[in-house]
């Protein structure tokens, strides 16, 4: 059985839980207190961070790597495009999200200085995505994909982070509600995450 070491409020762990629940597979989530991590996290992950996936002898960390492994090992429903060109584009977009959006999420999570600047950057980046959702249901078209998984925890935490999107970003919020209504997303929420949104 796969074991996922997961922070109960960690947005990157949340991504992995979404994928596991979307796949409907057999796994165990081991909740990790981010402020009092057990010593074995530092043993299995040299960066002493969650999420960490342990599958027999395989130990993986970094949410996008974990999620691609799960998607390849359990291909139904497929979350990365089957076409190599589309898959490469999806990976490129995931990489862009990490640098342009989630680097700021890490700053907000860590309480680093410059929180207002990080909030503004996230707000601007999400607002730029709005036109996409006037034409399609999800980031890659009409099918839920790994890109939606990547951004879902941030959308869930906007209020928690103190980020208000402008009216022009209304399509983003409609898109967020589509994701939040998915059973895999609902099942992946921890009690601590449920209270982040009213």
mmCIF file of C-alpha atoms in Angstrom:
data_model
loop_
_atom_site.group_PDB
_atom_site.id
_atom_site.type_symbol
_atom_site.label_atom_id
_atom_site.label_comp_id
_atom_site.label_asym_id
_atom_site.label_seq_id
_atom_site.Cartn_x
_atom_site.Cartn_y
_atom_site.Cartn_z
ATOM 1 C CA UNK A 1 0.000 0.000 0.000
ATOM 2 C CA UNK A 2 1.200 3.531 -0.793
ATOM 3 C CA UNK A 3 1.811 5.835 2.147
ATOM 4 C CA UNK A 4 1.604 9.599 1.708
ATOM 5 C CA UNK A 5 3.165 11.721 4.433
ATOM 6 C CA UNK A 6 1.015 14.813 4.191
ATOM 7 C CA UNK A 7 0.813 18.147 5.983
ATOM 8 C CA UNK A 8 -2.773 18.730 7.122
ATOM 9 C CA UNK A 9 -2.704 22.351 5.896
ATOM 10 C CA UNK A 10 0.102 22.103 3.314
ATOM 11 C CA UNK A 11 -1.073 23.092 -0.207
ATOM 12 C CA UNK A 12 1.507 20.828 -1.883
ATOM 13 C CA UNK A 13 0.392 17.799 0.139
ATOM 14 C CA UNK A 14 -3.183 18.749 -0.757
ATOM 15 C CA UNK A 15 -2.297 18.316 -4.465
ATOM 16 C CA UNK A 16 -1.155 14.740 -3.854
ATOM 17 C CA UNK A 17 -4.235 13.880 -1.812
ATOM 18 C CA UNK A 18 -6.446 15.164 -4.651
ATOM 19 C CA UNK A 19 -4.699 12.874 -7.157
ATOM 20 C CA UNK A 20 -4.940 9.844 -4.857
ATOM 21 C CA UNK A 21 -8.660 10.413 -4.278
ATOM 22 C CA UNK A 22 -9.336 11.146 -7.972
ATOM 23 C CA UNK A 23 -7.759 7.775 -8.785
ATOM 24 C CA UNK A 24 -9.802 6.024 -6.098
ATOM 25 C CA UNK A 25 -6.916 3.754 -5.158
ATOM 26 C CA UNK A 26 -5.725 1.994 -2.039
ATOM 27 C CA UNK A 27 -3.455 4.269 0.000
ATOM 28 C CA UNK A 28 -2.857 5.598 3.461
ATOM 29 C CA UNK A 29 -2.431 9.274 4.347
ATOM 30 C CA UNK A 30 -0.150 9.858 7.311
ATOM 31 C CA UNK A 31 -0.893 13.294 8.751
ATOM 32 C CA UNK A 32 2.205 15.279 9.647
ATOM 33 C CA UNK A 33 2.196 18.224 12.048
ATOM 34 C CA UNK A 34 4.205 20.814 10.097
ATOM 35 C CA UNK A 35 5.315 22.516 13.334
ATOM 36 C CA UNK A 36 6.398 19.302 15.028
ATOM 37 C CA UNK A 37 7.531 16.922 12.283
ATOM 38 C CA UNK A 38 8.483 13.364 13.217
ATOM 39 C CA UNK A 39 12.174 12.560 12.771
ATOM 40 C CA UNK A 40 11.500 9.994 10.048
ATOM 41 C CA UNK A 41 10.524 12.784 7.597
ATOM 42 C CA UNK A 42 14.120 14.081 7.674
ATOM 43 C CA UNK A 43 15.351 10.506 7.184
ATOM 44 C CA UNK A 44 13.231 9.817 4.077
ATOM 45 C CA UNK A 45 13.378 13.336 2.577
ATOM 46 C CA UNK A 46 16.697 15.207 2.771
ATOM 47 C CA UNK A 47 14.776 18.521 2.584
ATOM 48 C CA UNK A 48 12.685 17.550 5.640
ATOM 49 C CA UNK A 49 9.463 18.599 3.884
ATOM 50 C CA UNK A 50 6.148 17.054 2.970
ATOM 51 C CA UNK A 51 4.624 15.608 0.875
ATOM 52 C CA UNK A 52 6.556 12.342 0.737
ATOM 53 C CA UNK A 53 5.236 9.229 -1.003
ATOM 54 C CA UNK A 54 6.502 5.813 0.039
ATOM 55 C CA UNK A 55 5.595 2.936 -2.270
ATOM 56 C CA UNK A 56 7.491 -0.188 -1.209
ATOM 57 C CA UNK A 57 11.182 0.662 -1.840
ATOM 58 C CA UNK A 58 10.418 3.881 -3.704
ATOM 59 C CA UNK A 59 10.509 7.200 -1.860
ATOM 60 C CA UNK A 60 9.441 10.340 -3.735
ATOM 61 C CA UNK A 61 9.127 13.970 -2.715
ATOM 62 C CA UNK A 62 7.995 17.125 -4.547
ATOM 63 C CA UNK A 63 4.282 17.109 -5.345
ATOM 64 C CA UNK A 64 4.517 17.262 -9.142
ATOM 65 C CA UNK A 65 6.918 14.286 -9.257
ATOM 66 C CA UNK A 66 4.719 12.285 -6.868
ATOM 67 C CA UNK A 67 1.605 13.086 -8.891
ATOM 68 C CA UNK A 68 3.144 12.137 -12.247
ATOM 69 C CA UNK A 69 4.316 8.821 -10.768
ATOM 70 C CA UNK A 70 0.814 8.062 -9.447
ATOM 71 C CA UNK A 71 -0.710 9.051 -12.802
ATOM 72 C CA UNK A 72 1.640 6.748 -14.747
ATOM 73 C CA UNK A 73 1.273 3.855 -12.324
ATOM 74 C CA UNK A 74 -2.524 4.123 -12.133
ATOM 75 C CA UNK A 75 -3.557 5.522 -15.525
ATOM 76 C CA UNK A 76 -7.308 5.744 -14.909
ATOM 77 C CA UNK A 77 -8.542 8.435 -14.938
ATOM 78 C CA UNK A 78 -5.556 9.899 -16.791
ATOM 79 C CA UNK A 79 -4.572 13.347 -15.500
ATOM 80 C CA UNK A 80 -1.649 14.056 -17.846
ATOM 81 C CA UNK A 81 -2.455 14.219 -21.572
ATOM 82 C CA UNK A 82 -1.632 11.003 -23.477
ATOM 83 C CA UNK A 83 -0.232 12.965 -26.438
ATOM 84 C CA UNK A 84 3.534 13.695 -25.972
ATOM 85 C CA UNK A 85 3.234 17.271 -27.294
ATOM 86 C CA UNK A 86 0.297 18.132 -25.022
ATOM 87 C CA UNK A 87 2.026 16.390 -22.110
ATOM 88 C CA UNK A 88 5.161 18.487 -22.691
ATOM 89 C CA UNK A 89 3.016 21.648 -22.771
ATOM 90 C CA UNK A 90 1.322 20.602 -19.522
ATOM 91 C CA UNK A 91 4.716 20.062 -17.871
ATOM 92 C CA UNK A 92 5.898 23.454 -19.144
ATOM 93 C CA UNK A 93 2.802 25.126 -17.673
ATOM 94 C CA UNK A 94 3.277 23.306 -14.362
ATOM 95 C CA UNK A 95 6.861 24.585 -14.278
ATOM 96 C CA UNK A 96 5.623 28.124 -15.050
ATOM 97 C CA UNK A 97 3.033 27.886 -12.241
ATOM 98 C CA UNK A 98 5.752 26.851 -9.795
ATOM 99 C CA UNK A 99 7.909 29.875 -10.608
ATOM 100 C CA UNK A 100 5.272 32.534 -11.143
ATOM 101 C CA UNK A 101 2.545 31.563 -8.692
ATOM 102 C CA UNK A 102 3.614 28.920 -6.184
ATOM 103 C CA UNK A 103 6.914 30.582 -5.259
ATOM 104 C CA UNK A 104 4.667 33.294 -3.769
ATOM 105 C CA UNK A 105 2.490 30.683 -2.054
ATOM 106 C CA UNK A 106 5.636 29.337 -0.357
ATOM 107 C CA UNK A 107 6.394 32.891 0.852
ATOM 108 C CA UNK A 108 2.873 33.266 2.276
ATOM 109 C CA UNK A 109 3.032 29.822 3.917
ATOM 110 C CA UNK A 110 6.409 30.575 5.529
ATOM 111 C CA UNK A 111 5.381 34.043 6.703
ATOM 112 C CA UNK A 112 8.303 35.595 4.813
ATOM 113 C CA UNK A 113 8.499 39.370 4.421
ATOM 114 C CA UNK A 114 6.811 40.852 1.393
ATOM 115 C CA UNK A 115 3.450 39.134 1.888
ATOM 116 C CA UNK A 116 1.553 41.985 0.227
ATOM 117 C CA UNK A 117 3.753 41.749 -2.869
ATOM 118 C CA UNK A 118 3.201 37.963 -2.989
ATOM 119 C CA UNK A 119 -0.576 38.425 -2.683
ATOM 120 C CA UNK A 120 -0.537 40.980 -5.521
ATOM 121 C CA UNK A 121 1.538 38.665 -7.760
ATOM 122 C CA UNK A 122 -0.840 35.740 -7.168
ATOM 123 C CA UNK A 123 -3.849 37.992 -7.754
ATOM 124 C CA UNK A 124 -2.383 39.273 -11.051
ATOM 125 C CA UNK A 125 -1.407 35.803 -12.294
ATOM 126 C CA UNK A 126 -4.825 34.309 -11.531
ATOM 127 C CA UNK A 127 -6.605 37.267 -13.141
ATOM 128 C CA UNK A 128 -4.590 36.678 -16.327
ATOM 129 C CA UNK A 129 -6.014 33.121 -16.462
ATOM 130 C CA UNK A 130 -9.636 34.356 -16.492
ATOM 131 C CA UNK A 131 -10.086 34.509 -20.313
ATOM 132 C CA UNK A 132 -9.244 30.784 -20.572
ATOM 133 C CA UNK A 133 -12.381 29.879 -18.596
ATOM 134 C CA UNK A 134 -14.726 31.811 -20.856
ATOM 135 C CA UNK A 135 -13.866 29.250 -23.563
ATOM 136 C CA UNK A 136 -13.267 25.994 -21.672
ATOM 137 C CA UNK A 137 -14.130 24.231 -18.405
ATOM 138 C CA UNK A 138 -10.592 23.434 -17.216
ATOM 139 C CA UNK A 139 -7.041 24.631 -17.855
ATOM 140 C CA UNK A 140 -6.306 22.125 -20.634
ATOM 141 C CA UNK A 141 -9.774 22.045 -22.178
ATOM 142 C CA UNK A 142 -12.896 20.200 -21.079
ATOM 143 C CA UNK A 143 -11.106 17.476 -19.106
ATOM 144 C CA UNK A 144 -9.870 17.806 -15.517
ATOM 145 C CA UNK A 145 -6.059 17.474 -15.560
ATOM 146 C CA UNK A 146 -2.896 17.728 -13.474
ATOM 147 C CA UNK A 147 -2.853 21.503 -14.071
ATOM 148 C CA UNK A 148 -6.197 21.805 -12.294
ATOM 149 C CA UNK A 149 -4.876 19.620 -9.474
ATOM 150 C CA UNK A 150 -1.848 21.917 -9.124
ATOM 151 C CA UNK A 151 -3.824 25.134 -8.809
ATOM 152 C CA UNK A 152 -6.834 23.846 -6.816
ATOM 153 C CA UNK A 153 -5.234 24.097 -3.325
ATOM 154 C CA UNK A 154 -4.348 27.750 -3.973
ATOM 155 C CA UNK A 155 -7.870 28.599 -5.128
ATOM 156 C CA UNK A 156 -9.253 26.944 -1.983
ATOM 157 C CA UNK A 157 -6.918 29.065 0.192
ATOM 158 C CA UNK A 158 -7.458 32.521 -1.383
ATOM 159 C CA UNK A 159 -9.521 33.792 1.551
ATOM 160 C CA UNK A 160 -7.092 32.186 4.022
ATOM 161 C CA UNK A 161 -4.186 34.036 2.337
ATOM 162 C CA UNK A 162 -6.123 37.321 2.237
ATOM 163 C CA UNK A 163 -6.285 37.448 -1.571
ATOM 164 C CA UNK A 164 -9.308 39.139 -3.154
ATOM 165 C CA UNK A 165 -9.657 38.651 -6.881
ATOM 166 C CA UNK A 166 -11.096 41.520 -8.968
ATOM 167 C CA UNK A 167 -14.475 41.257 -10.733
ATOM 168 C CA UNK A 168 -12.632 40.573 -14.001
ATOM 169 C CA UNK A 169 -11.504 37.261 -12.474
ATOM 170 C CA UNK A 170 -15.090 35.995 -11.998
ATOM 171 C CA UNK A 171 -14.511 33.162 -14.541
ATOM 172 C CA UNK A 172 -11.655 31.924 -12.311
ATOM 173 C CA UNK A 173 -13.993 31.710 -9.325
ATOM 174 C CA UNK A 174 -16.615 29.812 -11.377
ATOM 175 C CA UNK A 175 -13.840 27.446 -12.445
ATOM 176 C CA UNK A 176 -12.800 27.043 -8.790
ATOM 177 C CA UNK A 177 -16.359 26.047 -7.829
ATOM 178 C CA UNK A 178 -16.319 23.356 -10.556
ATOM 179 C CA UNK A 179 -13.186 21.892 -8.984
ATOM 180 C CA UNK A 180 -14.485 22.203 -5.411
ATOM 181 C CA UNK A 181 -17.610 20.213 -6.323
ATOM 182 C CA UNK A 182 -15.583 17.190 -7.513
ATOM 183 C CA UNK A 183 -15.808 14.205 -5.160
ATOM 184 C CA UNK A 184 -12.030 13.657 -5.290
ATOM 185 C CA UNK A 185 -11.440 17.223 -4.142
ATOM 186 C CA UNK A 186 -14.027 17.000 -1.350
ATOM 187 C CA UNK A 187 -12.608 13.690 -0.074
ATOM 188 C CA UNK A 188 -9.041 15.072 -0.130
ATOM 189 C CA UNK A 189 -9.806 17.952 2.272
ATOM 190 C CA UNK A 190 -8.537 17.617 5.836
ATOM 191 C CA UNK A 191 -10.629 19.019 8.726
ATOM 192 C CA UNK A 192 -8.079 21.876 9.014
ATOM 193 C CA UNK A 193 -8.511 22.712 5.317
ATOM 194 C CA UNK A 194 -12.303 22.599 5.462
ATOM 195 C CA UNK A 195 -12.352 25.564 7.866
ATOM 196 C CA UNK A 196 -10.115 27.699 5.603
ATOM 197 C CA UNK A 197 -13.186 28.698 3.571
ATOM 198 C CA UNK A 198 -16.524 29.902 4.856
#
